[in-house]
Amino acid sequence: MKTLRLTSSDRAILLNLRFFSRLPRPAQEAILEGATVSTHEAHDTLFRQDDPIDNVLVVLSGLVRLYRLGKDGREADVAVFQKGELIGVNAMFLDRRATANVQAAEPSIVARLESAKLRQLAAEDTGVAQALLELLCHHGKMAEDCLAEDRLLTAPQRVANYILSHCPIGTESFSFRLPFQKSVLAGKLGLAPEALSRAFSTLRRSGVVVKGRVIEIRDRQALEQF
Amino acid sequence: MKTLRLTSSDRAILLNLRFFSRLPRPAQEAILEGATVSTHEAHDTLFRQDDPIDNVLVVLSGLVRLYRLGKDGREADVAVFQKGELIGVNAMFLDRRATANVQAAEPSIVARLESAKLRQLAAEDTGVAQALLELLCHHGKMAEDCLAEDRLLTAPQRVANYILSHCPIGTESFSFRLPFQKSVLAGKLGLAPEALSRAFSTLRRSGVVVKGRVIEIRDRQALEQF
DNA sequence: CGCTTGTTTGAAGTACATCAACTAGGGTGG
DNA sequence: CCACCCTAGTTGATGTACTTCAAACAAGCG
């Protein structure tokens, strides 16, 4: 891991995020001022569960995975963050400890904001607080969706759902590229990699063609009712 | 369902909540001013998924269950709220629609706060925003815990966890009363009622005695390593 | 006492995990 | 350019945890 200062392109990425773009200008400056950047290899661990943490991370490139460990050493993903997503906002307002292990799932670059500064800004400026509130509500909804999916859907249904969520409405056929390894998708969906593989082959009968990371949907209807 | 004004004891309950007690006095008044109360029979539906919703609910007594429906009509609980908990905070800052079905799981009384008012206060007063931020982070952590439990633990382990979470630290043996029907606990843990029942009987071998709603722990050690 | 509702138990089925073997790409070094 | 290796992914066989359906049982409450 190497730690650096923000480049101007890093700044540009940050300022374009939904979260940042809603902040008042002075708050933007204040946050960026103390920010640093770090680069990580795949499988690097950024934090371990319960580590004290006084940064909020922003993924600038790559992929960061949050997972918890079972007593038997098994890993369960609780979230996967892509470019532009914020990590560790919850911890900032709770006990300031990581609620999960944080790991780079591929070579990644993350910005590190100072939680203390962000907390202070939120306490002084309702605009900042507002942006955080919206972000947290969005996270909350995602989590609820995820729990409901886990409890209601079978593996092929979860995969179908994922595919459909990347498929613009109103299109009958479509194709896109997975933004990460299949094993990461498996973790995100709460499946073993083998189960994901089998789910894909089940969906082939409903017009889903998978070649490498490219997924092609031939019959949207069939997928939706799966 | 009957709608009423707040009684003074309702006001007292609300003002004692962690959330309310952190609010500045004028904000408390402003919120209580527009609040109403409604009573519900068991199984009453308060909202259906996607209903527009412009209240935040507070459970004053009883139990309120949030669940989503699968395509086949199966129900999956996403949260269960007891006395003193707030419902619908996420929706307030998103699209203002219910993210799940909301149902009284037993005869219940809920206060209804005006989301518009609360939103306005949060936009004007960082104290209010702060209280909401902490609340949402807490919700977020709960959701993450829940997802991780679902993915890492077997049914008996989840039940053991639940029991331990109600067992004061440092006590070797202990007993407490379930705050709701077993079928509700089953839903909360993502299990069929039968699975919960079987989990209890598995745990009997580890010193858990269940009589009606009363649960007795004879050997905390055994439970912890389950 | 009998009815309703909640819980337990049993038997059968299903979905997913796990383990192991095999296959396909994607570099690397010769 | 090919042989090799390493990793990611697939496929098969087996085990297991939970669901589902059905029936027995218990507990309130009229």
PDB file of N, CA and C (backbone and C1' of nucleotides) in Angstrom, chain A residues 1 38-46 59-67 77 79-83 87 102-110 162 177-185 188 213, chain D residues 7-9:
ATOM      1  N   MET A   1       0.835  -1.215   0.000  1.00  0.00           N
ATOM      2  CA  MET A   1       0.000   0.000   0.000  1.00  0.00           C
ATOM      3  C   MET A   1       0.860   1.252   0.000  1.00  0.00           C
ATOM      4  N   SER A  38      -4.769   6.255  -1.259  1.00  0.00           N
ATOM      5  CA  SER A  38      -3.877   5.104  -1.138  1.00  0.00           C
ATOM      6  C   SER A  38      -4.180   4.080  -2.222  1.00  0.00           C
ATOM      7  N   THR A  39      -3.162   3.382  -2.653  1.00  0.00           N
ATOM      8  CA  THR A  39      -3.343   2.361  -3.687  1.00  0.00           C
ATOM      9  C   THR A  39      -3.156   0.993  -3.057  1.00  0.00           C
ATOM     10  N   HIS A  40      -3.885   0.018  -3.565  1.00  0.00           N
ATOM     11  CA  HIS A  40      -3.874  -1.310  -2.954  1.00  0.00           C
ATOM     12  C   HIS A  40      -3.866  -2.411  -3.999  1.00  0.00           C
ATOM     13  N   GLU A  41      -3.138  -3.461  -3.692  1.00  0.00           N
ATOM     14  CA  GLU A  41      -3.167  -4.667  -4.513  1.00  0.00           C
ATOM     15  C   GLU A  41      -4.472  -5.421  -4.258  1.00  0.00           C
ATOM     16  N   ALA A  42      -4.783  -6.302  -5.194  1.00  0.00           N
ATOM     17  CA  ALA A  42      -5.905  -7.198  -4.939  1.00  0.00           C
ATOM     18  C   ALA A  42      -5.626  -7.996  -3.662  1.00  0.00           C
ATOM     19  N   HIS A  43      -6.630  -8.209  -2.858  1.00  0.00           N
ATOM     20  CA  HIS A  43      -6.558  -8.990  -1.610  1.00  0.00           C
ATOM     21  C   HIS A  43      -5.907  -8.230  -0.463  1.00  0.00           C
ATOM     22  N   ASP A  44      -5.451  -7.002  -0.693  1.00  0.00           N
ATOM     23  CA  ASP A  44      -4.997  -6.181   0.423  1.00  0.00           C
ATOM     24  C   ASP A  44      -6.132  -5.970   1.411  1.00  0.00           C
ATOM     25  N   THR A  45      -5.804  -6.016   2.689  1.00  0.00           N
ATOM     26  CA  THR A  45      -6.808  -5.714   3.700  1.00  0.00           C
ATOM     27  C   THR A  45      -6.649  -4.264   4.143  1.00  0.00           C
ATOM     28  N   LEU A  46      -7.719  -3.485   4.032  1.00  0.00           N
ATOM     29  CA  LEU A  46      -7.650  -2.074   4.422  1.00  0.00           C
ATOM     30  C   LEU A  46      -7.976  -1.900   5.899  1.00  0.00           C
ATOM     31  N   VAL A  59     -14.065   4.945  -3.000  1.00  0.00           N
ATOM     32  CA  VAL A  59     -13.401   4.145  -4.026  1.00  0.00           C
ATOM     33  C   VAL A  59     -13.212   5.005  -5.267  1.00  0.00           C
ATOM     34  N   LEU A  60     -11.965   5.201  -5.653  1.00  0.00           N
ATOM     35  CA  LEU A  60     -11.681   5.990  -6.862  1.00  0.00           C
ATOM     36  C   LEU A  60     -11.560   5.084  -8.078  1.00  0.00           C
ATOM     37  N   SER A  61     -11.047   3.885  -7.857  1.00  0.00           N
ATOM     38  CA  SER A  61     -11.025   2.896  -8.930  1.00  0.00           C
ATOM     39  C   SER A  61     -10.854   1.533  -8.293  1.00  0.00           C
ATOM     40  N   GLY A  62     -11.263   0.507  -9.016  1.00  0.00           N
ATOM     41  CA  GLY A  62     -11.156  -0.833  -8.484  1.00  0.00           C
ATOM     42  C   GLY A  62     -12.422  -1.245  -7.747  1.00  0.00           C
ATOM     43  N   LEU A  63     -12.248  -2.030  -6.713  1.00  0.00           N
ATOM     44  CA  LEU A  63     -13.399  -2.668  -6.068  1.00  0.00           C
ATOM     45  C   LEU A  63     -13.039  -3.000  -4.633  1.00  0.00           C
ATOM     46  N   VAL A  64     -13.914  -2.627  -3.714  1.00  0.00           N
ATOM     47  CA  VAL A  64     -13.655  -2.909  -2.300  1.00  0.00           C
ATOM     48  C   VAL A  64     -14.792  -3.720  -1.714  1.00  0.00           C
ATOM     49  N   ARG A  65     -14.411  -4.737  -0.990  1.00  0.00           N
ATOM     50  CA  ARG A  65     -15.360  -5.727  -0.499  1.00  0.00           C
ATOM     51  C   ARG A  65     -15.420  -5.655   1.025  1.00  0.00           C
ATOM     52  N   LEU A  66     -16.615  -5.650   1.600  1.00  0.00           N
ATOM     53  CA  LEU A  66     -16.771  -5.732   3.056  1.00  0.00           C
ATOM     54  C   LEU A  66     -17.291  -7.112   3.403  1.00  0.00           C
ATOM     55  N   TYR A  67     -16.636  -7.760   4.312  1.00  0.00           N
ATOM     56  CA  TYR A  67     -17.126  -9.086   4.690  1.00  0.00           C
ATOM     57  C   TYR A  67     -16.931  -9.338   6.172  1.00  0.00           C
ATOM     58  N   ASP A  77     -19.896 -11.813   2.513  1.00  0.00           N
ATOM     59  CA  ASP A  77     -19.891 -10.419   2.076  1.00  0.00           C
ATOM     60  C   ASP A  77     -21.104  -9.692   2.619  1.00  0.00           C
ATOM     61  N   ALA A  79     -21.189  -6.176   1.743  1.00  0.00           N
ATOM     62  CA  ALA A  79     -21.318  -5.132   0.731  1.00  0.00           C
ATOM     63  C   ALA A  79     -20.130  -5.150  -0.207  1.00  0.00           C
ATOM     64  N   VAL A  80     -20.337  -4.687  -1.401  1.00  0.00           N
ATOM     65  CA  VAL A  80     -19.261  -4.556  -2.379  1.00  0.00           C
ATOM     66  C   VAL A  80     -19.363  -3.153  -2.969  1.00  0.00           C
ATOM     67  N   PHE A  81     -18.269  -2.405  -2.904  1.00  0.00           N
ATOM     68  CA  PHE A  81     -18.315  -1.011  -3.321  1.00  0.00           C
ATOM     69  C   PHE A  81     -17.495  -0.778  -4.579  1.00  0.00           C
ATOM     70  N   GLN A  82     -18.086  -0.050  -5.504  1.00  0.00           N
ATOM     71  CA  GLN A  82     -17.422   0.266  -6.754  1.00  0.00           C
ATOM     72  C   GLN A  82     -17.002   1.739  -6.759  1.00  0.00           C
ATOM     73  N   LYS A  83     -16.418   2.117  -7.849  1.00  0.00           N
ATOM     74  CA  LYS A  83     -15.980   3.493  -8.033  1.00  0.00           C
ATOM     75  C   LYS A  83     -17.066   4.477  -7.615  1.00  0.00           C
ATOM     76  N   ILE A  87     -17.441   4.424   2.011  1.00  0.00           N
ATOM     77  CA  ILE A  87     -17.345   3.321   2.963  1.00  0.00           C
ATOM     78  C   ILE A  87     -17.041   3.870   4.339  1.00  0.00           C
ATOM     79  N   VAL A 102     -12.466  -5.037   5.564  1.00  0.00           N
ATOM     80  CA  VAL A 102     -12.505  -4.266   4.325  1.00  0.00           C
ATOM     81  C   VAL A 102     -11.312  -4.685   3.477  1.00  0.00           C
ATOM     82  N   GLN A 103     -11.594  -5.140   2.288  1.00  0.00           N
ATOM     83  CA  GLN A 103     -10.550  -5.718   1.457  1.00  0.00           C
ATOM     84  C   GLN A 103     -10.678  -5.258   0.007  1.00  0.00           C
ATOM     85  N   ALA A 104      -9.549  -4.991  -0.636  1.00  0.00           N
ATOM     86  CA  ALA A 104      -9.579  -4.686  -2.061  1.00  0.00           C
ATOM     87  C   ALA A 104      -9.803  -5.988  -2.818  1.00  0.00           C
ATOM     88  N   ALA A 105     -10.822  -6.029  -3.649  1.00  0.00           N
ATOM     89  CA  ALA A 105     -11.126  -7.254  -4.394  1.00  0.00           C
ATOM     90  C   ALA A 105     -10.374  -7.277  -5.717  1.00  0.00           C
ATOM     91  N   GLU A 106      -9.831  -6.145  -6.087  1.00  0.00           N
ATOM     92  CA  GLU A 106      -8.933  -6.066  -7.234  1.00  0.00           C
ATOM     93  C   GLU A 106      -8.041  -4.854  -7.001  1.00  0.00           C
ATOM     94  N   PRO A 107      -7.031  -4.637  -7.827  1.00  0.00           N
ATOM     95  CA  PRO A 107      -6.175  -3.468  -7.595  1.00  0.00           C
ATOM     96  C   PRO A 107      -7.044  -2.213  -7.522  1.00  0.00           C
ATOM     97  N   SER A 108      -6.875  -1.443  -6.475  1.00  0.00           N
ATOM     98  CA  SER A 108      -7.820  -0.349  -6.216  1.00  0.00           C
ATOM     99  C   SER A 108      -7.123   0.895  -5.705  1.00  0.00           C
ATOM    100  N   ILE A 109      -7.770   2.010  -5.936  1.00  0.00           N
ATOM    101  CA  ILE A 109      -7.312   3.278  -5.385  1.00  0.00           C
ATOM    102  C   ILE A 109      -8.450   3.878  -4.573  1.00  0.00           C
ATOM    103  N   VAL A 110      -8.163   4.233  -3.343  1.00  0.00           N
ATOM    104  CA  VAL A 110      -9.208   4.819  -2.499  1.00  0.00           C
ATOM    105  C   VAL A 110      -8.755   6.153  -1.925  1.00  0.00           C
ATOM    106  N   TYR A 162     -30.288  -9.354 -10.704  1.00  0.00           N
ATOM    107  CA  TYR A 162     -29.070  -8.569 -10.890  1.00  0.00           C
ATOM    108  C   TYR A 162     -28.925  -8.169 -12.347  1.00  0.00           C
ATOM    109  N   ARG A 177     -21.255  -5.908 -19.715  1.00  0.00           N
ATOM    110  CA  ARG A 177     -20.054  -6.560 -19.210  1.00  0.00           C
ATOM    111  C   ARG A 177     -20.042  -6.509 -17.694  1.00  0.00           C
ATOM    112  N   LEU A 178     -19.843  -7.649 -17.054  1.00  0.00           N
ATOM    113  CA  LEU A 178     -19.741  -7.685 -15.593  1.00  0.00           C
ATOM    114  C   LEU A 178     -18.599  -6.776 -15.146  1.00  0.00           C
ATOM    115  N   PRO A 179     -18.849  -5.939 -14.138  1.00  0.00           N
ATOM    116  CA  PRO A 179     -17.807  -5.019 -13.694  1.00  0.00           C
ATOM    117  C   PRO A 179     -16.774  -5.674 -12.780  1.00  0.00           C
ATOM    118  N   PHE A 180     -16.871  -6.974 -12.553  1.00  0.00           N
ATOM    119  CA  PHE A 180     -15.897  -7.639 -11.676  1.00  0.00           C
ATOM    120  C   PHE A 180     -15.945  -9.139 -11.916  1.00  0.00           C
ATOM    121  N   GLN A 181     -15.087  -9.854 -11.218  1.00  0.00           N
ATOM    122  CA  GLN A 181     -15.037 -11.311 -11.365  1.00  0.00           C
ATOM    123  C   GLN A 181     -16.347 -11.958 -10.929  1.00  0.00           C
ATOM    124  N   LYS A 182     -16.614 -13.108 -11.495  1.00  0.00           N
ATOM    125  CA  LYS A 182     -17.845 -13.803 -11.124  1.00  0.00           C
ATOM    126  C   LYS A 182     -17.855 -14.198  -9.666  1.00  0.00           C
ATOM    127  N   SER A 183     -16.667 -14.513  -9.146  1.00  0.00           N
ATOM    128  CA  SER A 183     -16.634 -14.911  -7.739  1.00  0.00           C
ATOM    129  C   SER A 183     -17.059 -13.749  -6.837  1.00  0.00           C
ATOM    130  N   VAL A 184     -16.776 -12.525  -7.279  1.00  0.00           N
ATOM    131  CA  VAL A 184     -17.201 -11.362  -6.498  1.00  0.00           C
ATOM    132  C   VAL A 184     -18.721 -11.221  -6.560  1.00  0.00           C
ATOM    133  N   LEU A 185     -19.259 -11.421  -7.754  1.00  0.00           N
ATOM    134  CA  LEU A 185     -20.720 -11.364  -7.889  1.00  0.00           C
ATOM    135  C   LEU A 185     -21.360 -12.417  -7.006  1.00  0.00           C
ATOM    136  N   LYS A 188     -21.390 -11.176  -3.481  1.00  0.00           N
ATOM    137  CA  LYS A 188     -22.368 -10.093  -3.362  1.00  0.00           C
ATOM    138  C   LYS A 188     -23.784 -10.646  -3.253  1.00  0.00           C
ATOM    139  N   ARG A 213     -16.871 -12.367 -19.240  1.00  0.00           N
ATOM    140  CA  ARG A 213     -17.585 -11.418 -18.378  1.00  0.00           C
ATOM    141  C   ARG A 213     -18.741 -10.752 -19.097  1.00  0.00           C
TER     142      ARG A 213
ATOM    143  P    DT D   7      -1.952 -19.069  -8.390  1.00  0.00           P
ATOM    144  O5'  DT D   7      -3.344 -18.463  -8.856  1.00  0.00           O
ATOM    145  C5'  DT D   7      -3.357 -17.325  -9.717  1.00  0.00           C
ATOM    146  C4'  DT D   7      -4.645 -17.325 -10.508  1.00  0.00           C
ATOM    147  C3'  DT D   7      -5.888 -17.508  -9.631  1.00  0.00           C
ATOM    148  O3'  DT D   7      -6.670 -16.332  -9.742  1.00  0.00           O
ATOM    149  C1'  DT D   7      -5.963 -18.869 -11.577  1.00  0.00           C
ATOM    150  P    DA D   8      -8.164 -16.289  -9.182  1.00  0.00           P
ATOM    151  O5'  DA D   8      -9.043 -16.757 -10.428  1.00  0.00           O
ATOM    152  C5'  DA D   8      -9.084 -15.918 -11.570  1.00  0.00           C
ATOM    153  C4'  DA D   8     -10.224 -16.369 -12.456  1.00  0.00           C
ATOM    154  C3'  DA D   8     -11.563 -16.450 -11.729  1.00  0.00           C
ATOM    155  O3'  DA D   8     -12.557 -15.904 -12.587  1.00  0.00           O
ATOM    156  C1'  DA D   8     -10.962 -18.600 -12.566  1.00  0.00           C
ATOM    157  P    DG D   9     -14.054 -15.969 -12.193  1.00  0.00           P
ATOM    158  O5'  DG D   9     -14.522 -17.355 -12.809  1.00  0.00           O
ATOM    159  C5'  DG D   9     -14.552 -17.492 -14.220  1.00  0.00           C
ATOM    160  C4'  DG D   9     -14.916 -18.904 -14.571  1.00  0.00           C
ATOM    161  C3'  DG D   9     -16.292 -19.352 -14.091  1.00  0.00           C
ATOM    162  O3'  DG D   9     -17.102 -19.530 -15.255  1.00  0.00           O
ATOM    163  C1'  DG D   9     -14.629 -21.027 -13.742  1.00  0.00           C
TER     164       DG D   9
END
